[in-house]
C-alpha positions as a LaTeX table, in Angstrom:
\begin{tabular}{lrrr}
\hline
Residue & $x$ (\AA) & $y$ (\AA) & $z$ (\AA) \\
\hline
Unk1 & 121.11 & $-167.65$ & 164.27 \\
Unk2 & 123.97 & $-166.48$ & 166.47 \\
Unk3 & 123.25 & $-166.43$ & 170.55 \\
Unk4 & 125.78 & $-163.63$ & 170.23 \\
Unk5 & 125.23 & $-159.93$ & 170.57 \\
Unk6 & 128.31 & $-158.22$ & 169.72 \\
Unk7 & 129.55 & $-157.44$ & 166.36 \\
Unk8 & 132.33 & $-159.61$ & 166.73 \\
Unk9 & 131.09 & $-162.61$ & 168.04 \\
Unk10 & 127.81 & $-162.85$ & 165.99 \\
Unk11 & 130.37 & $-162.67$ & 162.88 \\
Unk12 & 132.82 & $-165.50$ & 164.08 \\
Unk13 & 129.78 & $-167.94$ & 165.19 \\
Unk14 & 127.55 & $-166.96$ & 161.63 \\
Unk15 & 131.04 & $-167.55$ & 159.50 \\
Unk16 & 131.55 & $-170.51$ & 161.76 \\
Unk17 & 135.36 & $-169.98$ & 163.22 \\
Unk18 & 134.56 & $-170.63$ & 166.78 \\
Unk19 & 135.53 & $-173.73$ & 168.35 \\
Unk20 & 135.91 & $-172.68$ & 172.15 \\
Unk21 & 134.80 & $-169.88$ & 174.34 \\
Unk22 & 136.29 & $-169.35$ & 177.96 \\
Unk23 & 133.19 & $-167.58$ & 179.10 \\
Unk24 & 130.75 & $-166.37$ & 176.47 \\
Unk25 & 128.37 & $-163.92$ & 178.28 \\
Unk26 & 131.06 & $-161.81$ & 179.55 \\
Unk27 & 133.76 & $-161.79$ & 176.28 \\
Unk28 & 130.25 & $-160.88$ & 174.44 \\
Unk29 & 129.61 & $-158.02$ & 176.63 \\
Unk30 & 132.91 & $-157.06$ & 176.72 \\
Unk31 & 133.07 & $-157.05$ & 172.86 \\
Unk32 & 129.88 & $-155.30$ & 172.82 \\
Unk33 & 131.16 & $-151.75$ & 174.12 \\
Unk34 & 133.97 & $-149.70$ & 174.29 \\
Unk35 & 137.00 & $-150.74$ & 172.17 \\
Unk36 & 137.86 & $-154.35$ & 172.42 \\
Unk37 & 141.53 & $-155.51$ & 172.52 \\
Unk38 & 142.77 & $-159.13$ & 171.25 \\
Unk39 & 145.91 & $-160.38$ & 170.30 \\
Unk40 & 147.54 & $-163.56$ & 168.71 \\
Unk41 & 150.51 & $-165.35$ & 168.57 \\
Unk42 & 153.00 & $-166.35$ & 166.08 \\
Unk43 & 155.93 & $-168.03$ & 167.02 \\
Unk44 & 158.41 & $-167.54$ & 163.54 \\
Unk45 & 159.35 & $-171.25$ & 163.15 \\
Unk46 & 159.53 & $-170.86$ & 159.16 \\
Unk47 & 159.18 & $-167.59$ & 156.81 \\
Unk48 & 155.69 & $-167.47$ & 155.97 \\
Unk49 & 152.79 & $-168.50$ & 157.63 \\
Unk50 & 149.85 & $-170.85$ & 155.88 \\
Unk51 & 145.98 & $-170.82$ & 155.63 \\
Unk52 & 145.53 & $-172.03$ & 158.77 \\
Unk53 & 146.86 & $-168.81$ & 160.16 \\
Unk54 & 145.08 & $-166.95$ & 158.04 \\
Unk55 & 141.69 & $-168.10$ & 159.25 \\
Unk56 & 143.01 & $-166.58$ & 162.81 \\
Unk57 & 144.34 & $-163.10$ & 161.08 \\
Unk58 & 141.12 & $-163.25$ & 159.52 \\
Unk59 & 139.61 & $-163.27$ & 162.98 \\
Unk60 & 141.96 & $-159.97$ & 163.63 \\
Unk61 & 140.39 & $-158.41$ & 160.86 \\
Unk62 & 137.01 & $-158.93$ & 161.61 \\
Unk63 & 137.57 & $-157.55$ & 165.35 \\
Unk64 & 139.19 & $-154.29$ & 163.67 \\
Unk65 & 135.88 & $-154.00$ & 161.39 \\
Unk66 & 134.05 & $-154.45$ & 164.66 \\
Unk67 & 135.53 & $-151.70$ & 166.30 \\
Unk68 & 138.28 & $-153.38$ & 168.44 \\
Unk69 & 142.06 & $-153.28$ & 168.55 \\
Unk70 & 144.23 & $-155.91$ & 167.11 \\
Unk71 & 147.23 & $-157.10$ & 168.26 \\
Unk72 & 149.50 & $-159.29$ & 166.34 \\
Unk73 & 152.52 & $-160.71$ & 168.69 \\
Unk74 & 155.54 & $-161.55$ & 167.02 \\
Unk75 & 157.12 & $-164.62$ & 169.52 \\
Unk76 & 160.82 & $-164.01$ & 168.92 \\
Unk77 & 160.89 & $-164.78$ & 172.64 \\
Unk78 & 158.96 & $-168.14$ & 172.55 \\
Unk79 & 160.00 & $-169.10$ & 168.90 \\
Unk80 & 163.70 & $-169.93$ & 171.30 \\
Unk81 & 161.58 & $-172.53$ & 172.82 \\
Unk82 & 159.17 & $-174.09$ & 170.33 \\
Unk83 & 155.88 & $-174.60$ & 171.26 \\
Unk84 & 155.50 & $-178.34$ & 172.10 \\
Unk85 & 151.64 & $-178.68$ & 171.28 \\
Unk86 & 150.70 & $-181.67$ & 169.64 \\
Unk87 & 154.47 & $-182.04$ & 168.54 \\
Unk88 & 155.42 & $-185.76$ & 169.47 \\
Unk89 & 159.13 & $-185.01$ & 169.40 \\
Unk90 & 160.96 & $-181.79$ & 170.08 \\
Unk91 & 161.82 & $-179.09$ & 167.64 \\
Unk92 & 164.96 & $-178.40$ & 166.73 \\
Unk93 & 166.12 & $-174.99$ & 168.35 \\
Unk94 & 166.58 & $-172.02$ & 165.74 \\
Unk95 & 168.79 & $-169.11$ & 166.52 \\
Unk96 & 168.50 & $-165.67$ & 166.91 \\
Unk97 & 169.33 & $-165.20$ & 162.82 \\
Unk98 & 167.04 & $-167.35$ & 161.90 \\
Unk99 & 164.24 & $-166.38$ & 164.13 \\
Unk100 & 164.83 & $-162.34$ & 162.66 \\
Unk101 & 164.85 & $-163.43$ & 159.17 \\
Unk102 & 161.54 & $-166.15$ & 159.53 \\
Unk103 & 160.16 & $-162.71$ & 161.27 \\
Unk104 & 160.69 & $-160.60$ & 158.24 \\
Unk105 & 158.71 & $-163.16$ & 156.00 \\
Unk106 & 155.89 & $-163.39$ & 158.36 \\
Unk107 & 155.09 & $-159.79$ & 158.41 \\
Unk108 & 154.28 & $-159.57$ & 155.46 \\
Unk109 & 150.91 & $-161.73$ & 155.97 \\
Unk110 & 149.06 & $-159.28$ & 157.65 \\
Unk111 & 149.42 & $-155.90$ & 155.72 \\
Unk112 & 146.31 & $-157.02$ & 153.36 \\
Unk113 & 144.18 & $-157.52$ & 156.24 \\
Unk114 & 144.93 & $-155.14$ & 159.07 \\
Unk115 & 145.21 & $-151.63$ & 159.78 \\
Unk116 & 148.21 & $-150.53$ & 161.39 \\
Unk117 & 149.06 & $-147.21$ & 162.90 \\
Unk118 & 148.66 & $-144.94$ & 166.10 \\
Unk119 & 144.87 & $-144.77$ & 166.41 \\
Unk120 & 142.49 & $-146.01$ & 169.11 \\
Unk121 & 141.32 & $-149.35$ & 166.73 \\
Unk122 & 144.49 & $-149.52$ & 164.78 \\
Unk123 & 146.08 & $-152.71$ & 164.81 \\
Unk124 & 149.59 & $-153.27$ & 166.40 \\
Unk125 & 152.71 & $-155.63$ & 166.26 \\
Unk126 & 154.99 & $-156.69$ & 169.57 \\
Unk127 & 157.62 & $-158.82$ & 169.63 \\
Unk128 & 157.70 & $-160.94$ & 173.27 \\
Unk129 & 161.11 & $-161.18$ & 173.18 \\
Unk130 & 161.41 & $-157.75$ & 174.33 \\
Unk131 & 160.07 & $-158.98$ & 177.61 \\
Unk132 & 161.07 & $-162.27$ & 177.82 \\
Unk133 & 164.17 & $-161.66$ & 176.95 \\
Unk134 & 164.63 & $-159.46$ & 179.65 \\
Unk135 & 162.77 & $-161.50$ & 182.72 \\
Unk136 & 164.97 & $-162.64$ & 185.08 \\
Unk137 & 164.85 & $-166.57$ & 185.57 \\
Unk138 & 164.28 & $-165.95$ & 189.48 \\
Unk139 & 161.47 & $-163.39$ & 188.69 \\
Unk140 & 159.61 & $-165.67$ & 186.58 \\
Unk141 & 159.78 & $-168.52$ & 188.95 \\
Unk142 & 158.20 & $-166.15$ & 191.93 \\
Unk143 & 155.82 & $-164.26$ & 189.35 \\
Unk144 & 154.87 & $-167.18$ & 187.08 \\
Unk145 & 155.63 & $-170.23$ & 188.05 \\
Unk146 & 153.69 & $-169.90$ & 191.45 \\
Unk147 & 150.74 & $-169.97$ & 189.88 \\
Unk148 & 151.13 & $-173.14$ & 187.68 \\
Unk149 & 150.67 & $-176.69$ & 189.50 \\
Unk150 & 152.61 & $-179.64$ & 187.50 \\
Unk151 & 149.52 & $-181.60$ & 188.63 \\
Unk152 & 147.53 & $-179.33$ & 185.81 \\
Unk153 & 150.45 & $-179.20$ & 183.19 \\
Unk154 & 150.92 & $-183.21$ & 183.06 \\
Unk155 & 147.40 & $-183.63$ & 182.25 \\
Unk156 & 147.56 & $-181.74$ & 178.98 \\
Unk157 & 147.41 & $-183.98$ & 176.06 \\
Unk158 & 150.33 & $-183.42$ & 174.58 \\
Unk159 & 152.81 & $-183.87$ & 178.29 \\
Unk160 & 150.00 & $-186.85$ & 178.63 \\
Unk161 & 150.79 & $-188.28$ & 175.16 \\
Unk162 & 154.69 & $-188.15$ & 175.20 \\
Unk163 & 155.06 & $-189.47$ & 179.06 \\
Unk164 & 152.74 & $-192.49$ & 178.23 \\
Unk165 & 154.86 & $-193.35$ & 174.96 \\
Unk166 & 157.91 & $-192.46$ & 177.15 \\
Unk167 & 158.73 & $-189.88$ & 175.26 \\
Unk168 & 161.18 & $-187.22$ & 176.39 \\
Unk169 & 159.68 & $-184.04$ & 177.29 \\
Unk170 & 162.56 & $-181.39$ & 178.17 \\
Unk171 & 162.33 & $-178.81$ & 180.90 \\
Unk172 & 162.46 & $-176.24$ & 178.39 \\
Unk173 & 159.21 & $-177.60$ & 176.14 \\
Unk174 & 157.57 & $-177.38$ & 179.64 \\
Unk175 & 158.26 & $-173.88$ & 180.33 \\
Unk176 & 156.53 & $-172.50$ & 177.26 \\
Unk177 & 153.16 & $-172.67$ & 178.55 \\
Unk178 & 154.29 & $-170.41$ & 181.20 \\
Unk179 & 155.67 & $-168.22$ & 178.57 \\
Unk180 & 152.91 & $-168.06$ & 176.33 \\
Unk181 & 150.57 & $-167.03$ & 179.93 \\
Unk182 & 153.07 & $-164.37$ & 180.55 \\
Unk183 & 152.58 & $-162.96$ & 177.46 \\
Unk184 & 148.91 & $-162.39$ & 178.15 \\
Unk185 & 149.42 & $-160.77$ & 181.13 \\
Unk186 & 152.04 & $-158.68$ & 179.98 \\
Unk187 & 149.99 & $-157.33$ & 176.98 \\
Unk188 & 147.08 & $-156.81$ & 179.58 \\
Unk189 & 149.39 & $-154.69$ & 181.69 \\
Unk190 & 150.78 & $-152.91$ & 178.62 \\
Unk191 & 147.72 & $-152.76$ & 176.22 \\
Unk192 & 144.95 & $-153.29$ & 178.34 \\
Unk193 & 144.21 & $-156.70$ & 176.21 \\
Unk194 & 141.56 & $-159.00$ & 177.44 \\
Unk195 & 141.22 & $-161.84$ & 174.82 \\
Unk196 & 143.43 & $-163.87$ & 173.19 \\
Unk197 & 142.57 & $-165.73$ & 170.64 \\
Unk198 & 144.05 & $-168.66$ & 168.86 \\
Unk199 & 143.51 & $-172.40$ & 167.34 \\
Unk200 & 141.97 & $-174.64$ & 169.01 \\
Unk201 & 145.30 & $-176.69$ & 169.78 \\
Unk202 & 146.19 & $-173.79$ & 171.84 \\
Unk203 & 143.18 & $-174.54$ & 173.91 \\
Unk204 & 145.35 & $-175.19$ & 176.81 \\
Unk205 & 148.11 & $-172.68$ & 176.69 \\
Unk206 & 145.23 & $-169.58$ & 176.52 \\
Unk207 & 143.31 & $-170.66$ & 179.64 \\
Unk208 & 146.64 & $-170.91$ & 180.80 \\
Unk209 & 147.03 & $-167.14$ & 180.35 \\
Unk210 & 143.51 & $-166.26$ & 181.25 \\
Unk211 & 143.93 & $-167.95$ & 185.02 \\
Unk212 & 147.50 & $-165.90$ & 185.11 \\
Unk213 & 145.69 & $-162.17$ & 184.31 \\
Unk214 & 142.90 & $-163.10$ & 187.20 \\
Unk215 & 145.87 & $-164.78$ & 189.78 \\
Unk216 & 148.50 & $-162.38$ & 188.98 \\
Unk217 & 146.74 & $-159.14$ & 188.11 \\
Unk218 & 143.14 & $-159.67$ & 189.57 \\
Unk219 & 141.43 & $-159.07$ & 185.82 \\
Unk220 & 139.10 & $-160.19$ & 183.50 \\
Unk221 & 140.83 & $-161.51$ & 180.46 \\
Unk222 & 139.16 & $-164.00$ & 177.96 \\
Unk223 & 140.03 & $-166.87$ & 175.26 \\
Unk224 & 138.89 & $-167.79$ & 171.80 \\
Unk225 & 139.74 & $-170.31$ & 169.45 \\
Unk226 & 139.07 & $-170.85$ & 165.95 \\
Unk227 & 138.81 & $-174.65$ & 164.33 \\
Unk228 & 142.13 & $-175.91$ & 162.83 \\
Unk229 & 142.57 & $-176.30$ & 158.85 \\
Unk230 & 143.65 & $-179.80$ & 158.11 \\
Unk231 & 145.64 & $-181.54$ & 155.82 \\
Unk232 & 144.25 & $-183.58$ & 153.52 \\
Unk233 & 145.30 & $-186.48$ & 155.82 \\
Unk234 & 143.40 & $-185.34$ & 158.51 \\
Unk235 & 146.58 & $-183.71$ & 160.30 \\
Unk236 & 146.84 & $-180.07$ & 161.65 \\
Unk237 & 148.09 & $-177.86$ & 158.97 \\
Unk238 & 150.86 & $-176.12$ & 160.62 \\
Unk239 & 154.84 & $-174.67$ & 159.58 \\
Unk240 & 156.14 & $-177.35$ & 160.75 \\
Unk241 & 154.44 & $-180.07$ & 159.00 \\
Unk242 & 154.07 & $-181.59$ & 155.78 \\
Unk243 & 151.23 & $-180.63$ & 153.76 \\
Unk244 & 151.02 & $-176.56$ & 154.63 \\
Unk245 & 149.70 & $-174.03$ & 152.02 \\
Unk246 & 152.00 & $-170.98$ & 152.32 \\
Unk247 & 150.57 & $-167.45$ & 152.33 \\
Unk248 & 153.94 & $-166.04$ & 150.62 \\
Unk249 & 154.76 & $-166.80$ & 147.25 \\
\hline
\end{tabular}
């Protein structure tokens, strides 16, 4: 029996997707009225996504069902960075052409499952590069970066796990939490979006953006995360790792 009394999160806790919650009475009333707006992010590191990502479009789905808005966030912005999560060495950097044409593959997941179009609940696609792309490196210091303490950032497992092996972890790996919290608050300025969800390896990065939307813009905004698919090893499926079942042929 769910503890949950919107639509949306009874259906997530009775399937059995959630893993974490930011804070569960108010995301539950929020879901619970009006019209709901959540987004995720893929960052186009390969051409198709994998089941893993389909548990969290699934998630989309079943907020568009619910009566909420969907937002699916293409990260041709962040994708120039590579998100560093639970990634022991760092990704090799793809360019632009390869980021568009991974893009165009990954599209293609989400026209089975989502509703796209003009209308209040219909789902939508963004691309963060059109505002990262564009943010000055002096305005995201004095916008952003103010509101990030390295004392917080080394203590997430991955920084933790690379500095104690004595790993390198480059400047730019450590700027894409910052990214990744700028894109919440951007869609909340732009969209009015309040959750994001994600797995649960992005536990970090997404309370990263919900502190950012109450510091920066003084609003409620709200995280969710879904349990990871694994590997038959054990290991996070993900595009970058061995092991992934593809959602394109």
């Amino acid at each position: 029996m769910s503890e949950y009394k919107s639509e949306f999160l009874k259906t997530l806790s009775e399937r059995g997707y959630l893993k974490q919650v930011t804070h569960p009475a108010e995301v539950d009333a929020y879901c619970a009225k009006g019209i709901p707006t959540g987004y995720i992010g893929f960052d186009a590191t390969a051409d198709s996504l994998h089941v893993g990502s389909l548990l969290q479009i699934m998630m989309l789905r079943h907020l568009q069902k619910s009566g909420g808005k969907p937002i699916v966030l293409m990260g041709g912005g962040t994708t120039k960075v590579g998100d560093p999560t639970d990634k022991e060495k760092s990704r090799p950097l793809l360019t632009d052409e390869q980021i568009a044409a991974n893009m165009e593959g990954i599209k293609k997941a989400f026209q089975p499952f989502l509703t796209f179009g003009d209308g209040p609940t219909d789902a939508i696609m963004v691309n963060n590069d059109d505002w990262l792309g564009k943010l000055g490196y002096l305005e995201m210091l004095r916008e952003v970066g103010v509101h990030f303490t390295i004392n917080t950032m080394v203590k997430q497992d991955t920084v933790a796990r690379r500095l104690a092996a004595e790993q390198p972890y480059t400047f730019l790996e450590f700027n894409y939490l910052l990214m990744q919290s700028y894109d919440f608050l951007e869609l909340f300025r732009r969209h009015h979006c309040r959750m994001q969800i994600g797995g649960s390896d992005q536990w970090g990065n997404i309370v990263g953006g919900v502190d950012l939307v109450h510091k920066a813009a003084s609003g409620d905004a709200f995280g969710i995360t879904a349990h990871l698919i694994t590997t038959a090893s054990g290991g996070k499926m993900g595009k970058t790792a061995d092991g992934a079942v593809w959602l394109n042929a």
